[in-house]
Structure formats: structure tokens, C-alpha cells
Coordinates of C-alpha atoms in Angstrom, one line a residue:
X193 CA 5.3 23.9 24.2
X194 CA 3.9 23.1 21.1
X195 CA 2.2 20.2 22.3
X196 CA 0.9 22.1 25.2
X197 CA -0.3 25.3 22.7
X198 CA -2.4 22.4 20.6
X199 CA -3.9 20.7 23.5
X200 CA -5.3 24.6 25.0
X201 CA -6.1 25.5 21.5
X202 CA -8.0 22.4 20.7
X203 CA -10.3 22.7 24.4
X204 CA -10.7 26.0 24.2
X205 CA -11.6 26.9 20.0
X206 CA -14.4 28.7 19.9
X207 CA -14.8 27.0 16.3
X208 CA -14.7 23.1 17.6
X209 CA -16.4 21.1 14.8
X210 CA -12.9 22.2 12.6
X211 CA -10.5 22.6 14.8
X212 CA -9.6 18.6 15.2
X213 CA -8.7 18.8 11.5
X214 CA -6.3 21.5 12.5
X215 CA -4.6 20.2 16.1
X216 CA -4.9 16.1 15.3
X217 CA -1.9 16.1 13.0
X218 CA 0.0 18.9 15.1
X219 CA -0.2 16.5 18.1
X220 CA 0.4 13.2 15.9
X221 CA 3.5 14.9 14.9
X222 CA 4.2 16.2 18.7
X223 CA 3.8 12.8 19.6
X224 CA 6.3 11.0 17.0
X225 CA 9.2 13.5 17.3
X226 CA 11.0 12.1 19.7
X227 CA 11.2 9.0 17.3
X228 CA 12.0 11.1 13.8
X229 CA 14.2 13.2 15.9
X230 CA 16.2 10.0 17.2
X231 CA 16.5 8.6 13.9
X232 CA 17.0 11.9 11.5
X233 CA 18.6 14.6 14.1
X234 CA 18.5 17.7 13.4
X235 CA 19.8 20.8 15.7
X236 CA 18.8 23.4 17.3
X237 CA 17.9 25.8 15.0
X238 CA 16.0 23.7 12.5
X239 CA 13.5 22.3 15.6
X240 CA 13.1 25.9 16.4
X241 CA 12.0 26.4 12.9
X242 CA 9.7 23.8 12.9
X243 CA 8.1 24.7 16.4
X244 CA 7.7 27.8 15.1
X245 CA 5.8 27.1 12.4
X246 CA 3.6 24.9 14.6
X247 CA 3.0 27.5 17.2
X248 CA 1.7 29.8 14.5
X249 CA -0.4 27.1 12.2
X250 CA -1.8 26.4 16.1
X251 CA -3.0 29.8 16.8
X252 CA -4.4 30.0 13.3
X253 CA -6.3 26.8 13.9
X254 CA -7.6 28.1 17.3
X255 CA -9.8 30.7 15.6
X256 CA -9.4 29.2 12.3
X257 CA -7.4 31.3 9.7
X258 CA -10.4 33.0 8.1
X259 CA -11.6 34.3 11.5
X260 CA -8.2 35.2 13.2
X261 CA -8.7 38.5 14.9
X262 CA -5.9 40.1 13.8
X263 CA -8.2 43.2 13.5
X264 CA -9.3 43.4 16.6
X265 CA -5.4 42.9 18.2
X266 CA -4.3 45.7 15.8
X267 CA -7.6 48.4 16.5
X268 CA -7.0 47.4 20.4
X269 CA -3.1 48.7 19.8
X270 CA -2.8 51.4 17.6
X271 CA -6.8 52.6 17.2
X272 CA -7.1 51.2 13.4
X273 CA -7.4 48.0 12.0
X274 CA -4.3 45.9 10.2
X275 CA -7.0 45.6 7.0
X276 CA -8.5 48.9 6.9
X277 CA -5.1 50.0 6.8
X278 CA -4.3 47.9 4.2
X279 CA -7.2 47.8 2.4
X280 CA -7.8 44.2 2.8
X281 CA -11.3 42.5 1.9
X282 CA -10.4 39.6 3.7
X283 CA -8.3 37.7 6.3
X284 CA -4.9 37.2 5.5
X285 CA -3.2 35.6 8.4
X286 CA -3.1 32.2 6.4
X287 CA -1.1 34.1 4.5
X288 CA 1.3 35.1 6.4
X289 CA 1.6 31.2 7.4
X290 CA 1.9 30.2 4.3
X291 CA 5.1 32.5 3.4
X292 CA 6.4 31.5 7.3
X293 CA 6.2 28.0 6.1
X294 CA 8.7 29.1 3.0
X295 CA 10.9 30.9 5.6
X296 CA 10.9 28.0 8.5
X297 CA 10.8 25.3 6.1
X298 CA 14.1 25.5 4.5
X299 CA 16.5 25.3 7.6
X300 CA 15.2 22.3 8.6
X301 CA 14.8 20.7 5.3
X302 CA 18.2 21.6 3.9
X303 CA 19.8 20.9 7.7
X304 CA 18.1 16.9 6.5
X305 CA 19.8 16.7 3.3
X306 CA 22.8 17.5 4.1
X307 CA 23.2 15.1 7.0
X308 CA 20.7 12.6 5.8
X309 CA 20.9 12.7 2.5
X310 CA 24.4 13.2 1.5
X311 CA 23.5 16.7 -0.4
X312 CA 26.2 19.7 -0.8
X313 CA 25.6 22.8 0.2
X314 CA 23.9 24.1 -2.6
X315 CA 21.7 21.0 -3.7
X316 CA 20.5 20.8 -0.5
X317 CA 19.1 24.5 -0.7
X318 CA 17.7 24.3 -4.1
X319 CA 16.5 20.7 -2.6
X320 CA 15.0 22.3 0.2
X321 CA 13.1 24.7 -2.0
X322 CA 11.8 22.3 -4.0
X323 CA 10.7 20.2 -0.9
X324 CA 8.9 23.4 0.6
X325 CA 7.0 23.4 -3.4
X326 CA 6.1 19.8 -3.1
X327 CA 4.8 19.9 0.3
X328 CA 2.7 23.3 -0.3
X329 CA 1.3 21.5 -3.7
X330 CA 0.6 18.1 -1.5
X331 CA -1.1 20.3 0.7
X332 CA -3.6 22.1 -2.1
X333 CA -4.4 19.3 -3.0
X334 CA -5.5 17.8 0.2
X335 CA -7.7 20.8 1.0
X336 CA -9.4 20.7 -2.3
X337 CA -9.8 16.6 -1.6
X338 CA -11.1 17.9 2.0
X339 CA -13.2 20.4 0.3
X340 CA -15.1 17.9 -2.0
X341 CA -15.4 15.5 0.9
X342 CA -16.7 17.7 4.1
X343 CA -19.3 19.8 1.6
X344 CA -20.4 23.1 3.1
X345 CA -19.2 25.3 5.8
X346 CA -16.9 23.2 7.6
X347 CA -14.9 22.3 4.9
X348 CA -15.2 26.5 4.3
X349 CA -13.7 27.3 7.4
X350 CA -11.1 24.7 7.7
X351 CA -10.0 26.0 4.0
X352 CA -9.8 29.3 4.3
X353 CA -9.9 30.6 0.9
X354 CA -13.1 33.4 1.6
X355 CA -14.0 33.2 -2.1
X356 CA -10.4 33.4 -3.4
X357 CA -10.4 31.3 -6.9
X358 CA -6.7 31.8 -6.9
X359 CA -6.4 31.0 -3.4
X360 CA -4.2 27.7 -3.8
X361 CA -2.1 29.7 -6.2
X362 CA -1.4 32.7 -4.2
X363 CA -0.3 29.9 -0.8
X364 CA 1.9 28.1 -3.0
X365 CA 3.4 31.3 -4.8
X366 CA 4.1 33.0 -1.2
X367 CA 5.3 29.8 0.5
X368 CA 7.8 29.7 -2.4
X369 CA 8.8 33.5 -2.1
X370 CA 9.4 32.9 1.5
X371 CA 11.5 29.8 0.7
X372 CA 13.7 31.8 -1.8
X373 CA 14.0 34.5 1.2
X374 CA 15.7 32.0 3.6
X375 CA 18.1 30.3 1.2
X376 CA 19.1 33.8 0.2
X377 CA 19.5 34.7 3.3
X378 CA 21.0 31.4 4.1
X379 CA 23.6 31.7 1.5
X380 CA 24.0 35.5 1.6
X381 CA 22.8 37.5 4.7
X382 CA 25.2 34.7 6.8
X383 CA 28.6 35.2 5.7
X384 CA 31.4 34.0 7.5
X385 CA 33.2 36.5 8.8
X386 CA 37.5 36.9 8.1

């Protein structure tokens, strides 16, 4: 499905001289899963979180996250716009990924240590939030590398920080709240029951 989302996405995008940055590695991933899910399995639950994640990082790269029309989808439903409503002066729907990445992340990442990496319970959570950190700050850092490479509006839209000094900040800071979310939720909003 993911696979499938990527591929539409990538012929269709009205915004093509970014979008391969967006859907290459989505595929490349795609395309090796069967082999890191044959050597580090992982159930149900935790692929779901990860294709998930994809299916929403795929639709931001369609239109690219600064130009997602969110606006228009919410004006079209309910007569008013998701960021008049808000008061929003820009596009926050990489935003929202970047606190889903928090939130999806942690299943499949504490699912891994504990089966692959010998973790209990509770490392493996506070493990898994770490990971999500480490990732999100890898990640900065490659957009900022992307940035200084691809100088001028491609490297803009492929960004998505619309003049946001604090942007990479703000990412990391939400994917983190959204990882804290799951492994409270995780450790408290799944209690066995009697």
C-alpha cells in the first residue's frame, strides 16, 4: 500500500523537481523490508505503525509539507479554514508528522529492543524515546546539510521551515512530546486487566 501510495504520489506531484527527495527513500525502504523484516521481525502492530507513518510523510511529500492543502480540505468541509481558525501564519501539516513520528515511532522501536536487543520493558521505552530523539536530530541535521547543498527554492520546499528559525527545534521538541505520549500510553492507558 505504501509502496503503491509512493509510486502515485511521486507520478502525479504537482511539485516534481522535490518530490524524488521525498518518495526515493520511502520506496528504498519499501523495497528492503521484506529483508529487515526477515532478519528483525516485528508484529503486527509495530509495521502498522511504521506504514502509517509512511502513508502520511507520502502525502506530505506529494504536495510537499509547506503546500499541503489542508486549508482547502477543511474550507471545502466545514466553510472555514483549519488556519484561520487557528490563527496559523503558516502550514503546519509537517507538524503534525513530526509529533506522528513520536507517536508511531515508539511501538516499533521498543517492539526491536526488546526482541532484538535483549531490553526490559522499561529500558526499551526510555530506549525507544531516545531512538525517536536521535533519529529526529539525524534528520535536522540532514535538512540543514540538504539546505546548504540544493541553495534556493528547492532546498525551500523540500525543508519546509517557511521562515521558522526555530523550525528544527520545534520538529524535534513535538516528535519528542509525541514519543512521551505513546510510552505513556504504552505503560499506562494499556493496563492488563484482572
Amino acid at each position: 500500500l505504501v509502496a503503491l501510495a509512493a509510486v502515485a504520489s511521486l507520478a502525479t506531484t504537482p511539485y516534481p523537481a522535490v518530490a524524488p527527495l521525498h518518495h526515493l527513500p520511502t520506496l528504498a525502504l519499501i523495497g528492503d523490508a521484506p529483508w529487515l523484516l526477515a532478519r528483525w521481525p516485528l508484529g503486527d502492530r509495530s509495521v502498522a505503525c511504521i506504514g502509517l507513518f509512511l502513508l502520511l510523510h507520502t502525502l506530505g511529500g506529494h504536495f510537499t509539507y509547506t503546500n499541503l492543502p489542508y486549508d482547502d480540505w477543511t474550507r471545502a468541509l466545514t466553510g472555514t479554514s483549519l488556519g484561520e481558525a487557528m490563527g496559523w501564519r503558516r502550514n503546519h501539516y509537517d507538524r503534525l508528522v513530526h509529533l506522528a513520528f513520536g507517536l508511531l515511532a515508539v511501538p516499533p522501536l521498543t517492539e526491536g529492543l526488546r526482541r532484538h536487543g535483549g531490553f526490559g520493558p522499561r529500558a526499551a521505552g526510555w530506549g525507544a524515546v531516545a531512538g525517536v530523539m536521535a533519529i529526529g536530530a539525524v534528520y535536522e541535521i540532514f535538512e540543514w546539510l540538504l539546505a546548504i547543498a540544493v541553495a534556493g527554492p528547492a532546498a525551500d520546499s523540500y525543508n519546509g521551515q517557511q521562515g521558522d528559525a526555530w523550525d528544527a527545534q520545534k520538529d524535534m521538541g513535538l516528535a519528542l512530546a509525541g514519543a512521551l505520549a505513546a510510552l505513556a500510553w504504552g505503560r499506562y492507558g494499556r493496563r492488563k486487566r484482572p
